[in-house]
GROMACS .gro file of N, CA and C in nm:
model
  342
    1UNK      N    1  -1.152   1.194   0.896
    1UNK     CA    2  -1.053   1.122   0.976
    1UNK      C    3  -0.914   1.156   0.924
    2UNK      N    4  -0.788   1.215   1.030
    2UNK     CA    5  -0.694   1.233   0.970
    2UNK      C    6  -0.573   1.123   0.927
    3UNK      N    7  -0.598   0.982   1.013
    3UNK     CA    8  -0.556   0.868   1.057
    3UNK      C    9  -0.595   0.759   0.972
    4UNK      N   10  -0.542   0.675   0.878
    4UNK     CA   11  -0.572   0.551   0.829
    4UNK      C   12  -0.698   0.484   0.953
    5UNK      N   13  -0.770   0.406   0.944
    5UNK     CA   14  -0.842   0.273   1.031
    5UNK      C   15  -0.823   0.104   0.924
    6UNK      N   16  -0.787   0.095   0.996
    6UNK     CA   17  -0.713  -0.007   0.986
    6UNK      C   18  -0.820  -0.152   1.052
    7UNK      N   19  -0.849  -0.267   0.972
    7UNK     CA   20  -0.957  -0.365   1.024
    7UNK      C   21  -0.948  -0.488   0.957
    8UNK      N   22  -0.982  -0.630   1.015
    8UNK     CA   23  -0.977  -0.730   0.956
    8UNK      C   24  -0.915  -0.830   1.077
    9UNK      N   25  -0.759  -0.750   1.145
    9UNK     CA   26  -0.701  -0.890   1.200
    9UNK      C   27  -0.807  -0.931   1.303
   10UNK      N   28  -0.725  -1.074   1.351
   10UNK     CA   29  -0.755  -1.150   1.409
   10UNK      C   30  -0.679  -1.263   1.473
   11UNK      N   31  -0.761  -1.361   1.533
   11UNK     CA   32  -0.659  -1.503   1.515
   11UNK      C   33  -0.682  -1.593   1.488
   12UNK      N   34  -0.541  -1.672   1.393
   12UNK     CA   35  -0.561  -1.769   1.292
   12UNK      C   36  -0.491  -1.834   1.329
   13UNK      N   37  -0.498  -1.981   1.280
   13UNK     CA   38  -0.367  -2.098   1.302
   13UNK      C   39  -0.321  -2.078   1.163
   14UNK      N   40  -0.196  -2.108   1.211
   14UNK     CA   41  -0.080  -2.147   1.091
   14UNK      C   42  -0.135  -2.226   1.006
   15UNK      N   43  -0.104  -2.093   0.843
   15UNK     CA   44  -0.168  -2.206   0.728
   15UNK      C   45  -0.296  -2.141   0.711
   16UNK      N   46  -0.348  -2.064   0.798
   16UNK     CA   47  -0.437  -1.987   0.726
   16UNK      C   48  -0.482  -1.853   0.698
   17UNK      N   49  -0.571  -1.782   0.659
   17UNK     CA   50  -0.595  -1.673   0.571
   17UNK      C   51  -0.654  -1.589   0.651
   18UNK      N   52  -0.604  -1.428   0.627
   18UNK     CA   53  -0.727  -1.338   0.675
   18UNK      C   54  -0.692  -1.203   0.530
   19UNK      N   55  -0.770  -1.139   0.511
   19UNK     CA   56  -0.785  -1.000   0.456
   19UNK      C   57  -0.833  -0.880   0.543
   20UNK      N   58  -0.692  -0.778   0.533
   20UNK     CA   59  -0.692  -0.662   0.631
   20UNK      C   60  -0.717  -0.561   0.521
   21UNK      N   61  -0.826  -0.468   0.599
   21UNK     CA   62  -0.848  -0.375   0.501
   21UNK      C   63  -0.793  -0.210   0.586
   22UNK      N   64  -0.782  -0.141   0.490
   22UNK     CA   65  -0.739   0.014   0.532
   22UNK      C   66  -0.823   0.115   0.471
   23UNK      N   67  -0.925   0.188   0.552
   23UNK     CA   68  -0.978   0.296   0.482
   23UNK      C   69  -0.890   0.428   0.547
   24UNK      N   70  -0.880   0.524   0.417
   24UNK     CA   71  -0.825   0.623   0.394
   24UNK      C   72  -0.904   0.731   0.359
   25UNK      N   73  -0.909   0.852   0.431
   25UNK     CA   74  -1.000   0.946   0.391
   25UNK      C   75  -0.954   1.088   0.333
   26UNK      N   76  -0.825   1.073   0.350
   26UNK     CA   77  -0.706   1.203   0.359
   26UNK      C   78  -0.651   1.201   0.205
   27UNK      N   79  -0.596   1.298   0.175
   27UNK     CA   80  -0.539   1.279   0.049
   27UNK      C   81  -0.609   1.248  -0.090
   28UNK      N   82  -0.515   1.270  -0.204
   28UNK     CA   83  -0.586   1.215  -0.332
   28UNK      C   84  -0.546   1.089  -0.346
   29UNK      N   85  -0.623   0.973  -0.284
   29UNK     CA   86  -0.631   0.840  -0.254
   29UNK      C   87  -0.555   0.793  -0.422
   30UNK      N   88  -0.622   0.823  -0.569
   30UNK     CA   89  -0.567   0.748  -0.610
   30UNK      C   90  -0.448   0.764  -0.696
   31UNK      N   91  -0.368   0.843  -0.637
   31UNK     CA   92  -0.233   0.886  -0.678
   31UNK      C   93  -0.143   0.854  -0.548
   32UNK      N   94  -0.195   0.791  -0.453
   32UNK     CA   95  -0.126   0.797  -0.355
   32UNK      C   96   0.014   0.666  -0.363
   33UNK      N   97   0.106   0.677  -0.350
   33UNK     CA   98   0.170   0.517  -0.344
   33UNK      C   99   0.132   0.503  -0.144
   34UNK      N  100   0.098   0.371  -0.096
   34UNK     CA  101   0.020   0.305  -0.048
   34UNK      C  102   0.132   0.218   0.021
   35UNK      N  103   0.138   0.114   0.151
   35UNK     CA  104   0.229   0.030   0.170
   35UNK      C  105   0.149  -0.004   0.323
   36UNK      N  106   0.143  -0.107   0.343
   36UNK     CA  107   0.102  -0.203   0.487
   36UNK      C  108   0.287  -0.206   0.557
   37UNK      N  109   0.260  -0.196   0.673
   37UNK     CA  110   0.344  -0.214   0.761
   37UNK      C  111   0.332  -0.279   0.925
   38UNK      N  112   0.419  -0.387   0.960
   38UNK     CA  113   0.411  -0.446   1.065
   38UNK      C  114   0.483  -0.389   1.167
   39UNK      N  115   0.447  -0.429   1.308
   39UNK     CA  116   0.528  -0.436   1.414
   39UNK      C  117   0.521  -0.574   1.493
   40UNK      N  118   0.608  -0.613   1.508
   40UNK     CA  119   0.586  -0.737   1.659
   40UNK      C  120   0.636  -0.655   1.781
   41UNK      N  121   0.619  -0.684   1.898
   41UNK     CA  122   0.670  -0.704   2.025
   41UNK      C  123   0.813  -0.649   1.963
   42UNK      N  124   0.836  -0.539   2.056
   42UNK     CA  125   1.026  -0.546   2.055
   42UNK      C  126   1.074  -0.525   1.937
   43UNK      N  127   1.046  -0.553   1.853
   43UNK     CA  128   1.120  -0.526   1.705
   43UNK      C  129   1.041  -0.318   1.608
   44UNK      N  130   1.098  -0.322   1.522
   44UNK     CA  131   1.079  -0.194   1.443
   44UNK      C  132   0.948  -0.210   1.380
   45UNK      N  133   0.891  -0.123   1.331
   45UNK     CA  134   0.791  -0.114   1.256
   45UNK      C  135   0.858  -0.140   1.109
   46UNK      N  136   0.782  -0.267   0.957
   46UNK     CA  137   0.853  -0.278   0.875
   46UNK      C  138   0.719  -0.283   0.779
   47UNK      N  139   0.823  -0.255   0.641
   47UNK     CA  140   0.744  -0.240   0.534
   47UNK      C  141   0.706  -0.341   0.498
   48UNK      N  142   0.572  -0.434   0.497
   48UNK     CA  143   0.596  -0.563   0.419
   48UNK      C  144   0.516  -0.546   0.256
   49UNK      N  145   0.468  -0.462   0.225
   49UNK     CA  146   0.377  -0.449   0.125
   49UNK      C  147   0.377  -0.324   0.044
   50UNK      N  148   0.379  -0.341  -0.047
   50UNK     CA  149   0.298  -0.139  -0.097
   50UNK      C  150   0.322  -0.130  -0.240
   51UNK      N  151   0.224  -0.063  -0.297
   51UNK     CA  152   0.132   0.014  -0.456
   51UNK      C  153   0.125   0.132  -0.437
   52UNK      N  154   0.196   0.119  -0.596
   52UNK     CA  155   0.208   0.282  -0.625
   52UNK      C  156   0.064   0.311  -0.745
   53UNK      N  157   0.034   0.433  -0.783
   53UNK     CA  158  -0.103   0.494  -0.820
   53UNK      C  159  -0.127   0.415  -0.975
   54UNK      N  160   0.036   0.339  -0.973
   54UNK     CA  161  -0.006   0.238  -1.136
   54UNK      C  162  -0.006   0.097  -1.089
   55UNK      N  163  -0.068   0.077  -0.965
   55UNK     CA  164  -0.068  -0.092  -0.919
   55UNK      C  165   0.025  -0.169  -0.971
   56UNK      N  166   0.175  -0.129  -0.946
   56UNK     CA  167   0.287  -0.151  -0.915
   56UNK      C  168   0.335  -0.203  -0.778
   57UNK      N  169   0.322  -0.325  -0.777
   57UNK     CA  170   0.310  -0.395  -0.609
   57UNK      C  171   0.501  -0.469  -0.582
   58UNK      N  172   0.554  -0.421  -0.444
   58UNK     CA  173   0.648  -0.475  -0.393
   58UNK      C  174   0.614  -0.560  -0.285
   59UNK      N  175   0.688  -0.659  -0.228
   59UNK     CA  176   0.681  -0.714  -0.046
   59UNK      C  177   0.856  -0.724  -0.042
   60UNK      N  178   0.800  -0.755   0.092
   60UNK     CA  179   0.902  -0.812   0.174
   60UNK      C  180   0.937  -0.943   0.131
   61UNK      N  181   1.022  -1.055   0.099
   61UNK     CA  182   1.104  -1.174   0.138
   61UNK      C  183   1.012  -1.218   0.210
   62UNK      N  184   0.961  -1.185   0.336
   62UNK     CA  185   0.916  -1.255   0.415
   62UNK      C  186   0.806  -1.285   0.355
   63UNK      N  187   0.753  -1.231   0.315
   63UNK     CA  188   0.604  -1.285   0.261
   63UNK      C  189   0.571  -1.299   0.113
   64UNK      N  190   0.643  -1.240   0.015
   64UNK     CA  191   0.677  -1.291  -0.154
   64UNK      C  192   0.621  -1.427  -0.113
   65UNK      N  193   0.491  -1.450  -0.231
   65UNK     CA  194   0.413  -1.526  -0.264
   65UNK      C  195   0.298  -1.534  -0.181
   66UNK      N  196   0.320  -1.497  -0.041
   66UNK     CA  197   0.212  -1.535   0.057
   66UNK      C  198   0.091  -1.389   0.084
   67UNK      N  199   0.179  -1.308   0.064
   67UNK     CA  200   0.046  -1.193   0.063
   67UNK      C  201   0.075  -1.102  -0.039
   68UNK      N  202  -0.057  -1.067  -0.121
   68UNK     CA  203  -0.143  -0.985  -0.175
   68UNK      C  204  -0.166  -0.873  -0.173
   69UNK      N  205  -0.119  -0.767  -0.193
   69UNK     CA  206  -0.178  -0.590  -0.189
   69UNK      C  207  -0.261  -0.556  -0.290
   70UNK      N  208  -0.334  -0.490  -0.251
   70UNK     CA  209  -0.475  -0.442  -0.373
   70UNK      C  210  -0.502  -0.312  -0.313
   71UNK      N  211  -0.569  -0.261  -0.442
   71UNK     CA  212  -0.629  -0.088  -0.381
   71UNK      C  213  -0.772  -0.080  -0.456
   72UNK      N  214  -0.894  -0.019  -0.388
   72UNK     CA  215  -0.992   0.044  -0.468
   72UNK      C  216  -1.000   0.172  -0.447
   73UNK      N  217  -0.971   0.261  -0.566
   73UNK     CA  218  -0.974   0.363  -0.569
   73UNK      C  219  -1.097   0.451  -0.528
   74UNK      N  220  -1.194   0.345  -0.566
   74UNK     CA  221  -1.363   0.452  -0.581
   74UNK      C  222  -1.354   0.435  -0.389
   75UNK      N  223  -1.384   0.305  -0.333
   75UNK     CA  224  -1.391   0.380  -0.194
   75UNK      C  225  -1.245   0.398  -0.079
   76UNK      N  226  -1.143   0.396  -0.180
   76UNK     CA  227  -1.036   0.458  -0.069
   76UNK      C  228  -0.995   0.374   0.017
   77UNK      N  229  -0.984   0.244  -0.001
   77UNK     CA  230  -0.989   0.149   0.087
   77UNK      C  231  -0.776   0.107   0.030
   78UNK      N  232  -0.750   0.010   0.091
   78UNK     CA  233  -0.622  -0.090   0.093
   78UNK      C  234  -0.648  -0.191   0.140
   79UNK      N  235  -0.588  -0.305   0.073
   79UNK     CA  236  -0.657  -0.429   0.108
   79UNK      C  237  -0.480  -0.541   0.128
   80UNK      N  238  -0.519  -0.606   0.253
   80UNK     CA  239  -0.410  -0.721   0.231
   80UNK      C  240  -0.423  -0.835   0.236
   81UNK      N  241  -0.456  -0.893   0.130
   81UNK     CA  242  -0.464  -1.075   0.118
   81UNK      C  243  -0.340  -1.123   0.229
   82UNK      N  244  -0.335  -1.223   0.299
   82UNK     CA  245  -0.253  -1.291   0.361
   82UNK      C  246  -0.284  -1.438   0.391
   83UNK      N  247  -0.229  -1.494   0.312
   83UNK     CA  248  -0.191  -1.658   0.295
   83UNK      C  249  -0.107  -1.725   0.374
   84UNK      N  250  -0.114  -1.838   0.372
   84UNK     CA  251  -0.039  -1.954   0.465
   84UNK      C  252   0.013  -1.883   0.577
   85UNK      N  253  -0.052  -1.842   0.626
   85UNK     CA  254   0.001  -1.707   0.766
   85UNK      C  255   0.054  -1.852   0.823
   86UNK      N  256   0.202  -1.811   0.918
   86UNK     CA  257   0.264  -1.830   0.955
   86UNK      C  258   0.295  -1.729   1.107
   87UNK      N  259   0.354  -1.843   1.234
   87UNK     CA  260   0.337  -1.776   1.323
   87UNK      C  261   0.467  -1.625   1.358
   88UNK      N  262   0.558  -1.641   1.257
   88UNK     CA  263   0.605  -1.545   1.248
   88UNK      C  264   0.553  -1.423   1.167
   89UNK      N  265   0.439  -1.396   1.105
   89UNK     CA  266   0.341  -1.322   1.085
   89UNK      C  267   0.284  -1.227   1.248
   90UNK      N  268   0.318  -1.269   1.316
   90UNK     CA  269   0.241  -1.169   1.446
   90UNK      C  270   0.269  -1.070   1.451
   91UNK      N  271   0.159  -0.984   1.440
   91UNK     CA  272   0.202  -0.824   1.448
   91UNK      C  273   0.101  -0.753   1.504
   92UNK      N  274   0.138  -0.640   1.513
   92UNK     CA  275   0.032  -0.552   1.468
   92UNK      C  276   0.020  -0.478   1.307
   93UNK      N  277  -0.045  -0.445   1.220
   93UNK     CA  278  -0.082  -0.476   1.096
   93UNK      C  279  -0.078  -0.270   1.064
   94UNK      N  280  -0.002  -0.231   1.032
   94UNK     CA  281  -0.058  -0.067   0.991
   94UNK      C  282  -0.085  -0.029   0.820
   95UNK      N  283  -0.107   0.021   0.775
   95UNK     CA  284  -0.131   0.127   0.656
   95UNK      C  285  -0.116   0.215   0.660
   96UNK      N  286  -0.023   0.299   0.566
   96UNK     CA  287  -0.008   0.451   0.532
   96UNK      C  288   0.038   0.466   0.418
   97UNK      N  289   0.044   0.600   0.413
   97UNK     CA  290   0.117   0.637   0.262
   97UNK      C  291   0.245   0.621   0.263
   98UNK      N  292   0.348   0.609   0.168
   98UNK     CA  293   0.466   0.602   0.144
   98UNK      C  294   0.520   0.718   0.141
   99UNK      N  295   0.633   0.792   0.168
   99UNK     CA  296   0.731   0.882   0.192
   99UNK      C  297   0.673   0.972   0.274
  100UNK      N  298   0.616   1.072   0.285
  100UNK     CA  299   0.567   1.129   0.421
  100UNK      C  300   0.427   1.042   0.488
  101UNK      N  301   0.486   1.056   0.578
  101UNK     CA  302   0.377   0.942   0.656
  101UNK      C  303   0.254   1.032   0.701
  102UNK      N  304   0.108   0.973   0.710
  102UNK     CA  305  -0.025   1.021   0.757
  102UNK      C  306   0.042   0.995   0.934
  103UNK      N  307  -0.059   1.097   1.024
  103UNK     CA  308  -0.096   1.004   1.161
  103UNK      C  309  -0.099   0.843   1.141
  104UNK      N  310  -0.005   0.794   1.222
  104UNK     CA  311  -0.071   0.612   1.238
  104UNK      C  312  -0.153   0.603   1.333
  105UNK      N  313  -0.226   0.513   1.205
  105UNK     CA  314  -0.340   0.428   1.299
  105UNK      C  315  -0.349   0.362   1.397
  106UNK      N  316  -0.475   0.307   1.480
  106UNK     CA  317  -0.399   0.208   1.583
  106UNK      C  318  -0.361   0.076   1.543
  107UNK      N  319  -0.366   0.036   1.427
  107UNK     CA  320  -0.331  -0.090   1.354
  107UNK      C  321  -0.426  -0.210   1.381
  108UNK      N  322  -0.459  -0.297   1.317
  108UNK     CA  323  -0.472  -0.425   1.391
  108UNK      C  324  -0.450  -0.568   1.386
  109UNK      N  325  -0.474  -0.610   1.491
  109UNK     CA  326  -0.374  -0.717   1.574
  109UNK      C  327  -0.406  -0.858   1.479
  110UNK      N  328  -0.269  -0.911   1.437
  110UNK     CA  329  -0.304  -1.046   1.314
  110UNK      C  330  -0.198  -1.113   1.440
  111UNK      N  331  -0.261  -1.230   1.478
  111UNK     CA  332  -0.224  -1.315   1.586
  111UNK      C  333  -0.229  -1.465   1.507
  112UNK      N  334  -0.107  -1.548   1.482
  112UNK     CA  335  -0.104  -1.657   1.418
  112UNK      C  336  -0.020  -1.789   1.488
  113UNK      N  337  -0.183  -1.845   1.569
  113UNK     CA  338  -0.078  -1.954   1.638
  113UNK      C  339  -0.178  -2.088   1.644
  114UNK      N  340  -0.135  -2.173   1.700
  114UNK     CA  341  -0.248  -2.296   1.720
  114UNK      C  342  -0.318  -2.289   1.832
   0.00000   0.00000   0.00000
C-alpha cells in the first residue's frame, strides 16, 4: 500500500473517547517522524499531533492534555488516544509522515456530538 489507512473514527458524544489507528506500510517506519492531521468542513487540513523516531511527542493547543500519540514500531501502526472529545473535534482524522508527505489517505471520520 502506498497510502497510510487510516481506522477507528466514529461517533461520540462530548466527553468521550475513541483511539484512531494508522497502518503504514511504506518507508522505514521506525525512523520515520509521524504526525495525525485534521480537516473539518471548510477549514485547512492541520497538524494536531506527531513523534519523531525518539518518541518525542508535540500537539496542538487545541488538544494539549486531551490526546495521546503513540507508535509501534514492530507492526507499523500510529495510534491516537483522544479524550474528552469535544464537538469541536469534528473532522476528518489523517496520518502521514512529517516533511515530505506519503499519498493521503482517505482519513477517518471522528464525529463528536449528542
Amino acid at each position: 500500500q502506498a497510502q497510510p489507512v487510516e481506522s477507528g473514527g466514529g461517533l461520540v458524544q462530548p466527553g468521550g473517547s475513541l483511539r484512531l489507528s494508522c497502518a503504514l506500510s511504506r518507508g522505514l517506519f521506525n525512523i520515520l517522524a509521524l504526525g495525525w492531521f485534521r480537516q473539518a468542513p471548510g477549514k485547512r487540513r492541520d497538524l494536531v499531533a506527531s513523534i519523531d523516531n525518539n518518541d518525542i511527542t508535540g500537539y496542538a493547543d487545541s488538544v494539549k492534555g486531551r490526546f495521546t500519540i503513540s507508535r509501534d514500531n514492530v507492526e507499523r501502526t500510529l495510534f491516537l488516544q483522544m479524550n474528552n472529545l469535544k464537538p469541536e473535534d469534528t473532522a476528518v482524522y489523517y496520518c502521514n509522515r512529517l516533511g515530505t508527505y506519503y499519498p493521503w489517505g482517505q482519513g477517518t471520520q471522528v464525529t463528536v456530538s449528542s
